[in-house]
Amino acid sequence: MTTRTEHIAAILTALSKVEGLRPAAPVVRPVTSRNPATLAVDLTAEVVRVRLVATALPLPPRLRLAGDAVAKALVGSPYSDAGIRLVVTDVDGSAFGP
């Protein structure tokens, strides 16, 4: 596993603990990894971008938790000084209740 892959795995693990959000893997790209959720994360030294689908509301507190989780996952990594951008690409129908 490469360092980049390990950092993406750490981000996804951290986000898995934030209720109401899930990675939004793009449908148009071919799945080249075992975990399609890895396609929802872009890492550069300047910015870490994570595309998400909201499965619960309200969004602001969930996004704060997600941002904190991503920042903690990157402590001590080459990406620790990068800006974190969380992009909600969709809201799942389940977010609106039964």
C-alpha positions as a printed Julia matrix, in Angstrom:
98×3 Matrix{Float64}:
   0.0    0.0     0.0
   1.34   3.43   -0.86
   1.47   6.3     1.59
  -1.23   8.12   -0.39
  -3.44   5.03   -0.25
  -2.88   4.73    3.49
  -3.93   8.36    4.01
  -7.06   7.89    1.93
  -7.89   4.79    3.99
  -7.37   6.8     7.19
  -9.72   9.54    5.93
 -12.4    7.01    4.99
 -12.07   5.28    8.36
 -12.42   8.6    10.17
 -15.45   9.56    8.09
 -17.11   6.19    8.73
 -17.59   7.36   12.34
 -19.55  10.46   11.28
 -23.21   9.57   11.16
 -25.23  11.0     8.3
 -22.51  11.26    5.65
 -20.94   8.76    3.3
 -18.33   9.03    0.53
 -19.71   9.85   -2.9
 -17.69   7.74   -5.31
 -18.18   8.95   -8.87
 -20.15   6.65  -11.11
 -18.48   7.65  -14.37
 -14.94   6.63  -13.45
 -13.97   3.0   -13.72
 -13.46   1.4   -10.33
  -9.75   0.64  -10.16
  -9.56  -0.09   -6.46
 -11.08  -2.6    -4.12
 -12.93   0.14   -2.27
 -14.84   2.46   -4.63
 -15.17   5.02   -1.81
 -11.5    5.87   -2.31
 -12.53   7.62   -5.54
 -14.39  10.19   -3.42
 -11.1   11.51   -1.98
  -8.59  13.74   -3.81
  -5.3   14.42   -2.03
  -2.76  17.1    -2.89
  -0.35  19.02   -0.7
  -2.62  22.07   -1.07
  -6.11  20.61   -0.65
  -7.84  17.45    0.51
 -11.22  17.23   -1.22
 -13.81  14.68   -0.12
 -17.09  14.28   -1.98
 -19.93  13.15    0.28
 -23.57  12.1     0.17
 -25.69  13.28    3.09
 -27.83  10.51    4.55
 -29.1   12.59    7.49
 -29.77  16.22    8.3
 -28.91  18.87    9.48
 -25.71  19.23    7.5
 -23.66  21.88    9.39
 -22.93  19.83   12.53
 -22.2   16.7    10.49
 -19.82  18.59    8.24
 -18.01  20.06   11.27
 -17.56  16.54   12.65
 -16.42  15.28    9.25
 -13.91  18.12    8.86
 -12.5   17.43   12.32
 -12.31  13.69   11.56
 -10.41  14.29    8.31
  -8.01  16.74   10.0
  -7.27  14.22   12.77
  -6.71  11.46   10.21
  -4.06  13.58    8.5
  -2.07  14.68   11.56
   1.62  14.02   10.96
   1.11  13.28    7.26
   2.39  15.22    4.24
  -1.2   16.47    3.85
  -1.64  17.86    7.38
  -1.31  21.49    6.21
  -3.65  21.09    3.24
  -7.0   22.84    3.22
  -9.95  20.49    3.72
 -12.91  20.79    1.37
 -15.99  18.71    1.98
 -18.31  18.71   -1.02
 -21.83  17.38   -0.52
 -22.75  16.1    -3.97
 -26.16  14.69   -3.1
 -28.7   14.28   -0.33
 -30.05  10.74   -0.01
 -33.84  10.52    0.24
 -33.47   8.8     3.61
 -32.19  12.1     5.05
 -35.72  13.48    4.92
 -37.19  10.74    7.11
 -39.84   8.12    6.46
